[in-house]
Coordinates of C-alpha atoms in Angstrom, one line a residue:
Chain A
M1 CA 0.0 0.0 0.0
E2 CA 2.9 2.3 0.9
L3 CA 4.3 1.7 -2.6
V4 CA 1.0 2.6 -4.3
N5 CA 1.0 5.8 -2.4
I6 CA 4.5 6.7 -3.5
F7 CA 3.6 5.8 -7.1
I8 CA 0.5 8.1 -7.0
T9 CA 2.3 10.9 -5.2
S10 CA 5.2 10.9 -7.6
A11 CA 2.9 10.6 -10.7
F12 CA 0.3 13.2 -9.8
I13 CA 0.9 15.2 -6.7
E14 CA 4.6 15.7 -7.0
N15 CA 4.7 15.5 -10.8
L16 CA 8.3 15.9 -11.9
A17 CA 7.4 18.0 -14.9
L18 CA 4.5 20.1 -13.7
A19 CA 5.2 20.5 -10.0
Y20 CA 9.0 20.6 -10.0
F21 CA 9.5 21.7 -13.6
L22 CA 12.2 19.2 -14.3
G23 CA 13.1 18.1 -17.7
M24 CA 11.7 21.2 -19.2
C25 CA 14.2 21.5 -22.1
S26 CA 13.2 18.3 -23.8
Y27 CA 9.6 18.9 -22.6
L28 CA 9.4 22.1 -24.6
A29 CA 11.5 21.0 -27.5
V30 CA 9.9 17.6 -28.2
S31 CA 6.2 18.5 -27.6
K32 CA 5.3 19.7 -31.0
T33 CA 3.4 16.5 -32.0
V34 CA 1.8 13.8 -29.8
K35 CA 3.6 11.0 -31.7
T36 CA 7.1 12.1 -30.8
A37 CA 6.0 13.1 -27.3
F38 CA 4.7 9.6 -26.8
G39 CA 8.1 8.1 -27.8
L40 CA 10.1 10.4 -25.5
G41 CA 7.6 9.8 -22.6
L42 CA 8.0 6.0 -22.9
A43 CA 11.8 6.3 -23.0
V44 CA 11.7 8.5 -19.9
I45 CA 9.6 6.0 -17.9
F46 CA 12.0 3.2 -19.0
V47 CA 15.2 5.0 -18.1
L48 CA 13.9 6.4 -14.8
G49 CA 12.6 3.0 -13.8
I50 CA 16.0 1.5 -14.4
T51 CA 18.4 4.1 -13.2
M52 CA 16.6 4.9 -9.9
P53 CA 17.2 1.4 -8.3
I54 CA 20.8 1.3 -9.7
N55 CA 21.5 4.7 -8.2
W56 CA 19.9 3.6 -5.0
I57 CA 22.2 0.6 -4.8
I58 CA 25.3 2.8 -5.5
N59 CA 24.2 5.3 -3.0
T60 CA 23.6 2.9 -0.1
H61 CA 26.2 0.2 -0.8
L62 CA 29.1 2.2 -2.2
L63 CA 28.9 5.8 -1.2
S64 CA 27.4 5.8 2.3
E65 CA 29.5 5.4 5.5
S66 CA 28.0 1.9 6.1
G67 CA 28.8 0.8 2.6
L68 CA 31.5 -1.2 1.0
F69 CA 34.4 1.3 1.6
K70 CA 33.4 2.3 5.1
T71 CA 34.0 5.9 4.3
D72 CA 31.7 8.8 3.4
L73 CA 32.0 9.1 -0.3
T74 CA 28.9 11.2 -0.9
F75 CA 30.9 13.9 -2.7
L76 CA 31.3 11.5 -5.6
R77 CA 27.5 11.3 -5.9
F78 CA 27.0 13.6 -8.9
I79 CA 29.8 12.1 -11.0
L80 CA 28.7 8.5 -10.3
F81 CA 25.0 9.2 -10.8
I82 CA 25.5 10.9 -14.1
A83 CA 27.9 8.2 -15.3
V84 CA 25.3 5.6 -14.4
I85 CA 22.6 7.5 -16.3
A86 CA 24.8 8.1 -19.3
S87 CA 25.9 4.4 -19.5
M88 CA 22.4 3.1 -18.8
V89 CA 21.0 5.2 -21.6
Q90 CA 23.7 3.9 -23.9
L91 CA 23.0 0.3 -22.8
V92 CA 19.3 0.6 -23.1
E93 CA 19.8 2.0 -26.6
M94 CA 21.9 -1.0 -27.6
V95 CA 19.5 -3.6 -26.1
I96 CA 16.5 -2.0 -27.8
E97 CA 18.3 -1.8 -31.1
K98 CA 19.1 -5.5 -30.8
F99 CA 15.8 -6.9 -29.7
S100 CA 13.1 -4.5 -31.0
P101 CA 14.3 -2.5 -34.1
S102 CA 10.8 -1.1 -34.5
L103 CA 10.7 0.4 -31.0
Y104 CA 14.3 1.6 -31.6
N105 CA 13.2 3.4 -34.7
S106 CA 10.4 5.2 -33.0
L107 CA 12.5 6.1 -29.9
G108 CA 15.8 6.3 -31.7
I109 CA 16.8 10.0 -31.5
F110 CA 15.2 10.6 -28.1
L111 CA 17.2 8.1 -26.2
P112 CA 20.5 10.0 -26.2
L113 CA 18.6 13.2 -25.3
I114 CA 17.5 11.6 -22.1
T115 CA 21.0 11.7 -20.6
V116 CA 20.7 15.5 -20.2
N117 CA 17.1 15.4 -19.2
C118 CA 17.2 16.8 -15.6
A119 CA 14.1 14.8 -14.6
I120 CA 16.4 11.7 -14.5
L121 CA 19.2 13.1 -12.4
G122 CA 16.7 15.2 -10.4
G123 CA 14.7 12.0 -9.7
S124 CA 17.8 10.3 -8.3
L125 CA 18.7 13.3 -6.2
F126 CA 15.2 13.5 -4.8
M127 CA 15.3 9.8 -4.1
V128 CA 18.4 10.4 -2.0
S129 CA 17.0 13.4 -0.1
N130 CA 13.7 11.6 0.6
E131 CA 15.6 8.6 2.0
Y132 CA 13.6 5.9 0.2
N133 CA 14.4 2.2 0.5
F134 CA 14.8 -0.1 -2.5
P135 CA 11.2 -1.0 -3.4
E136 CA 10.2 2.6 -2.7
S137 CA 12.8 3.9 -5.1
V138 CA 11.5 1.6 -7.8
A139 CA 8.0 2.9 -7.2
F140 CA 9.2 6.5 -7.2
G141 CA 11.1 6.0 -10.5
L142 CA 8.2 4.4 -12.3
G143 CA 5.7 6.9 -10.9
G144 CA 7.8 9.9 -11.7
G145 CA 8.3 8.6 -15.2
F146 CA 4.6 8.0 -15.6
G147 CA 3.8 11.5 -14.4
W148 CA 6.3 13.0 -16.8
F149 CA 4.8 10.9 -19.7
L150 CA 1.3 12.2 -18.9
A151 CA 2.5 15.8 -18.8
I152 CA 4.3 15.7 -22.1
I153 CA 1.4 14.0 -23.9
A154 CA -1.0 16.6 -22.5
I155 CA 1.1 19.6 -23.6
A156 CA 1.7 18.1 -27.0
A157 CA -2.0 17.6 -27.6
I158 CA -2.7 21.2 -26.6
R159 CA 0.1 22.5 -28.9
E160 CA -1.3 20.4 -31.8
K161 CA -4.7 22.1 -31.4
I162 CA -3.4 25.6 -30.8
K163 CA -1.8 25.6 -34.2
Y164 CA -5.2 26.5 -35.6
S165 CA -5.7 29.5 -33.3
N166 CA -4.9 33.0 -34.0
V167 CA -1.9 33.7 -31.7
P168 CA 0.0 37.0 -31.9
P169 CA 3.1 36.4 -34.0
A170 CA 5.6 37.2 -31.3
L171 CA 4.0 34.7 -29.0
R172 CA 3.8 31.8 -31.4
G173 CA 5.6 28.6 -30.6
L174 CA 7.8 29.0 -27.7
G175 CA 6.1 31.8 -25.9
M176 CA 2.7 30.1 -26.0
A177 CA 4.3 26.8 -24.8
F178 CA 5.6 28.6 -21.7
L179 CA 2.2 30.2 -20.9
L180 CA 0.4 26.8 -21.4
T181 CA 2.8 25.0 -19.2
G182 CA 2.3 27.6 -16.5
L183 CA -1.5 27.1 -16.7
M184 CA -1.1 23.3 -16.6
G185 CA 1.2 23.7 -13.6
L186 CA -1.5 25.7 -11.8
A187 CA -4.0 23.0 -12.6
F188 CA -1.6 20.4 -11.2
M189 CA -1.1 22.5 -8.0
S190 CA -4.6 21.9 -7.0
L191 CA -3.7 18.2 -6.7
M192 CA -1.1 19.1 -4.1
G193 CA -3.6 19.4 -1.3
I194 CA -4.5 15.7 -1.7
D195 CA -3.3 13.5 1.1
P196 CA -2.3 10.2 -0.6
A197 CA -3.0 8.3 2.7
I198 CA -6.7 8.6 2.1
L199 CA -6.6 7.0 -1.3
Chain B
M1 CA 27.3 29.5 -34.4
A2 CA 28.6 27.6 -37.4
E3 CA 30.0 30.7 -39.1
T4 CA 32.0 31.7 -36.0
A5 CA 33.5 28.2 -35.8
V6 CA 34.6 28.4 -39.4
K7 CA 36.2 31.8 -38.9
E8 CA 38.7 30.5 -36.4
K9 CA 41.8 32.5 -36.9
E10 CA 45.2 32.5 -35.3
S11 CA 45.2 31.5 -31.6
A12 CA 46.7 34.9 -30.6
I13 CA 44.9 36.5 -27.7
S14 CA 43.2 39.5 -29.1
F15 CA 39.9 41.3 -28.3
G16 CA 38.4 42.4 -31.6
K17 CA 34.9 42.6 -33.0
A18 CA 34.5 38.8 -33.3
E19 CA 35.4 38.3 -29.7
R20 CA 33.1 41.1 -28.5
K21 CA 30.3 39.4 -30.5
L22 CA 30.9 36.1 -28.6
L23 CA 30.2 38.0 -25.4
T24 CA 27.2 40.1 -26.5
D25 CA 25.4 37.7 -28.8
P26 CA 24.1 35.5 -26.0
L27 CA 22.7 38.5 -24.2
N28 CA 20.0 39.1 -26.8
D29 CA 20.1 37.5 -30.3
N30 CA 21.2 34.1 -29.1
N31 CA 20.0 34.1 -25.5
P32 CA 20.4 30.7 -23.9
I33 CA 17.0 30.8 -22.2
T34 CA 14.6 32.8 -24.5
V35 CA 16.1 31.8 -27.8
Q36 CA 18.0 28.5 -27.5
V37 CA 15.5 27.2 -24.8
L38 CA 18.3 25.7 -22.8
G39 CA 18.6 25.4 -19.0
I40 CA 14.9 26.2 -18.3
C41 CA 14.6 23.9 -15.3
S42 CA 17.0 25.8 -13.0
A43 CA 15.7 29.1 -14.3
L44 CA 12.3 28.2 -12.9
A45 CA 13.3 26.8 -9.6
V46 CA 15.9 29.2 -8.3
T47 CA 14.1 32.5 -9.2
T48 CA 11.9 33.0 -6.2
L49 CA 14.4 35.2 -4.5
L50 CA 16.9 37.5 -6.1
N51 CA 19.9 36.4 -4.0
K52 CA 19.4 32.8 -4.9
A53 CA 19.3 33.8 -8.6
I54 CA 22.5 35.8 -8.3
V55 CA 24.4 32.9 -6.6
M56 CA 23.1 30.5 -9.2
S57 CA 24.1 32.8 -12.1
I58 CA 27.6 33.1 -10.7
A59 CA 27.8 29.3 -10.4
V60 CA 26.6 28.8 -13.9
I61 CA 29.0 31.5 -15.4
F62 CA 31.9 29.8 -13.6
V63 CA 31.0 26.2 -14.7
C64 CA 30.1 27.3 -18.2
A65 CA 33.3 29.3 -18.8
F66 CA 35.7 26.7 -17.3
A67 CA 34.0 23.7 -18.8
N68 CA 34.3 25.3 -22.2
L69 CA 38.0 26.1 -21.5
I70 CA 38.9 22.6 -20.3
T71 CA 37.0 20.9 -23.1
S72 CA 38.6 23.1 -25.6
L73 CA 42.1 22.4 -24.3
L74 CA 41.3 18.6 -24.5
R75 CA 39.3 18.7 -27.7
N76 CA 42.0 17.1 -29.9
Y77 CA 42.5 14.2 -27.4
I78 CA 38.8 13.3 -26.9
P79 CA 37.6 10.4 -29.1
K80 CA 34.3 11.1 -30.8
Q81 CA 32.5 8.1 -29.4
V82 CA 33.0 8.8 -25.7
R83 CA 32.9 12.6 -25.9
M84 CA 29.5 12.8 -24.1
I85 CA 30.8 11.0 -21.0
V86 CA 34.1 13.0 -21.0
Q87 CA 32.1 16.2 -21.2
L88 CA 29.8 15.1 -18.4
V89 CA 32.8 14.2 -16.2
I90 CA 34.4 17.6 -16.8
I91 CA 31.1 19.4 -15.9
A92 CA 30.4 17.1 -12.9
F93 CA 33.9 17.9 -11.6
L94 CA 33.4 21.6 -11.8
V95 CA 29.9 21.4 -10.3
T96 CA 31.2 19.4 -7.4
L97 CA 33.8 22.1 -6.8
V98 CA 31.1 24.7 -6.8
E99 CA 28.9 22.7 -4.5
L100 CA 31.7 22.1 -1.9
T101 CA 32.7 25.7 -2.1
L102 CA 29.2 26.9 -1.5
K103 CA 28.7 24.4 1.3
A104 CA 31.8 25.8 3.1
V105 CA 31.3 29.5 2.4
A106 CA 27.6 30.2 2.2
Y107 CA 25.7 27.3 3.9
P108 CA 22.2 29.0 4.0
V109 CA 22.3 29.6 0.3
Y110 CA 23.5 26.1 -0.3
K111 CA 20.5 24.8 1.7
D112 CA 18.2 27.0 -0.3
L113 CA 19.4 25.8 -3.7
S114 CA 19.4 22.2 -2.6
V115 CA 19.4 19.8 -5.6
F116 CA 19.6 22.6 -8.2
I117 CA 23.3 23.1 -7.8
G118 CA 23.6 19.4 -8.8
L119 CA 21.3 19.9 -11.7
I120 CA 23.8 22.4 -13.3
I121 CA 25.4 19.2 -14.6
T122 CA 22.3 18.5 -16.7
N123 CA 21.8 22.2 -17.4
C124 CA 21.7 22.0 -21.2
I125 CA 23.4 25.3 -21.6
V126 CA 26.8 24.0 -20.4
M127 CA 26.5 20.7 -22.4
G128 CA 25.1 22.5 -25.4
R129 CA 27.9 25.1 -25.6
L130 CA 30.6 22.3 -25.1
E131 CA 29.1 20.4 -28.0
A132 CA 28.4 23.3 -30.3
F133 CA 31.4 25.6 -29.6
A134 CA 34.2 24.3 -27.4
M135 CA 34.7 21.1 -29.5
A136 CA 35.6 23.2 -32.5
N137 CA 37.2 26.4 -31.2
N138 CA 40.4 27.4 -29.5
P139 CA 40.6 27.7 -25.7
Y140 CA 40.5 31.5 -25.5
R141 CA 37.5 31.9 -27.8
S142 CA 35.7 29.0 -26.0
F143 CA 36.3 30.7 -22.7
L144 CA 34.7 33.9 -23.9
D145 CA 31.8 32.0 -25.4
G146 CA 31.3 30.3 -22.0
L147 CA 31.4 33.6 -20.2
G148 CA 28.9 35.2 -22.7
N149 CA 26.4 32.4 -22.4
G150 CA 26.7 32.3 -18.7
F151 CA 26.0 36.0 -18.6
G152 CA 23.1 35.7 -21.0
Y153 CA 21.6 33.1 -18.7
G154 CA 22.4 35.1 -15.6
V155 CA 20.7 38.3 -16.9
I156 CA 17.4 36.5 -17.6
L157 CA 17.6 34.7 -14.3
I158 CA 18.1 38.0 -12.4
V159 CA 15.3 39.8 -14.3
I160 CA 12.8 36.9 -13.6
A161 CA 13.9 36.7 -10.0
A162 CA 13.6 40.5 -9.5
I163 CA 10.0 40.5 -10.9
R164 CA 9.0 37.5 -8.9
E165 CA 10.5 38.7 -5.6
L166 CA 9.2 42.3 -6.0
F167 CA 5.6 41.2 -6.7
G168 CA 5.6 38.1 -4.7
K169 CA 7.1 39.3 -1.5
G170 CA 7.3 43.1 -2.0
S171 CA 11.1 43.0 -1.5
L172 CA 14.3 43.0 -3.4
L173 CA 17.4 41.1 -1.9
N174 CA 15.3 40.7 1.2
F175 CA 14.9 44.5 1.7
Q176 CA 11.2 45.4 1.9
I177 CA 10.4 47.8 -1.0
I178 CA 6.6 47.9 -1.4
G179 CA 3.8 46.8 0.8
P180 CA 3.8 45.5 4.4
G181 CA 6.5 42.9 4.7
P182 CA 6.7 39.9 7.1
N183 CA 8.3 42.2 9.7
Y184 CA 5.4 44.6 9.5
V185 CA 4.6 46.4 12.8
L186 CA 1.4 48.3 13.0
D187 CA 2.8 51.6 14.4
T188 CA 5.7 52.1 12.1
E189 CA 5.4 54.7 9.3
A190 CA 8.3 53.2 7.4
I191 CA 6.0 51.2 5.1
A192 CA 4.4 54.3 3.6
F193 CA 5.5 53.7 0.0
L194 CA 2.7 51.7 -1.7
G195 CA 1.7 50.4 1.7
W196 CA -1.6 49.2 0.3
Y197 CA 0.2 46.6 -1.9
Q198 CA -0.7 43.0 -0.9
P199 CA 2.1 40.6 -1.9
N200 CA 0.8 38.2 -4.6
N201 CA 1.6 34.7 -3.4
L202 CA 1.1 33.3 -6.9
M203 CA 4.4 34.9 -8.0
V204 CA 6.3 32.8 -5.5
L205 CA 4.9 29.6 -7.0
F206 CA 6.5 27.7 -9.8
P207 CA 3.9 28.4 -12.6
S208 CA 4.4 32.1 -12.3
A209 CA 8.0 31.7 -13.5
M210 CA 6.5 30.1 -16.7
F211 CA 4.3 33.1 -17.2
V212 CA 7.1 35.6 -16.6
I213 CA 9.4 33.8 -19.1
G214 CA 6.5 33.5 -21.6
V215 CA 5.9 37.2 -21.4
L216 CA 9.6 38.0 -21.6
I217 CA 9.8 36.0 -24.8
W218 CA 6.8 37.8 -26.1
I219 CA 8.4 41.2 -25.3
Q220 CA 11.7 40.2 -26.8
R221 CA 10.2 38.9 -30.0
A222 CA 7.9 41.8 -30.5
W223 CA 10.9 44.0 -30.3
N224 CA 13.5 41.8 -32.1
K225 CA 11.4 40.7 -35.1
K226 CA 14.0 38.3 -36.6
L227 CA 13.4 35.9 -33.7
V228 CA 9.7 35.3 -34.4
D229 CA 8.9 31.6 -34.9
I230 CA 8.0 30.9 -38.5
S231 CA 6.4 27.5 -37.7

């Protein structure tokens, strides 16, 4: 039950994209059509779900004082986390290419982009500061990825529709995307008052 | 940026027109936030207070300039296939330096910025400039480019933070400017200037940063017509 709570909290109430505004660069750049947004969203769920447990293991069993080296190595956290993320993305890319060329073709270009998506590194850093245990970190990773997926699909759908509206020229494209994201963020803030314990 | 890369001349340290352009271009025509759309995440999160934004800008200017310099020095020794990881390690090294320095020198600010110092690593400005500029240019020019982009980022960050802090809290750099502040005492007359102003709490929340950047983009593009989106 605790895990379901964490999943729901990280997907809706503490949405990485719309409550913390993480991963905004790719969120704004790749949300022009629903199709590409769908591919990137799936890839983010995948990578968050994989890197979060690995980073948890690294953080508790290698870097902490009770870990393998018996010394406090937390100052190496950034370098190790980003190395794990970069190598995981590379690995995931190779595995998908080998076993499912059709999925690889639809995700293809987005996979390398994910390395610099701050939702991934941010998720891992939040996991450390929230002091989750192993199953909780898996739930947090999947939930966070799912929330990000929903957010990018929603903005892409709105942006596809807004093409047919008469927006002032200077506001077209990027400017409008910012205002829309702000409004969606406001909408998501109303979910913040929900106490996941009652669900 | 392609044409500046082609124009690479002798490595002599001079400060001519091309060098000045490297510094001023990112302030308006090629601004990292409003034109290149890089590094949005941190721009949203750290702009609730002006002093946070200033510390963050200094950190990014430092990381951006030195990451560009180091990458440019090493650019002929980095194999193409692993360049991403090498770049990330350089950035992560500099960010760790910044983090430890802040922790030692300014602990309250460090607490405030929390994970966002770490997220400079994935701040696409740094990575983007390394990839687009430092890998193809000499160290001196790369350093200038890093400085310029850092400043372009910092300027926008400081403008957003000033707007948000002024309207959200009625203060700038924690000095009360308009409206009754948190230290408001009934019988003082010091709050006379625009004392009726009620701080707008919306400006402190995340979505307001989106609105402020959206409007900034609108203003910039209305004034600088060549940036208008054709699509």
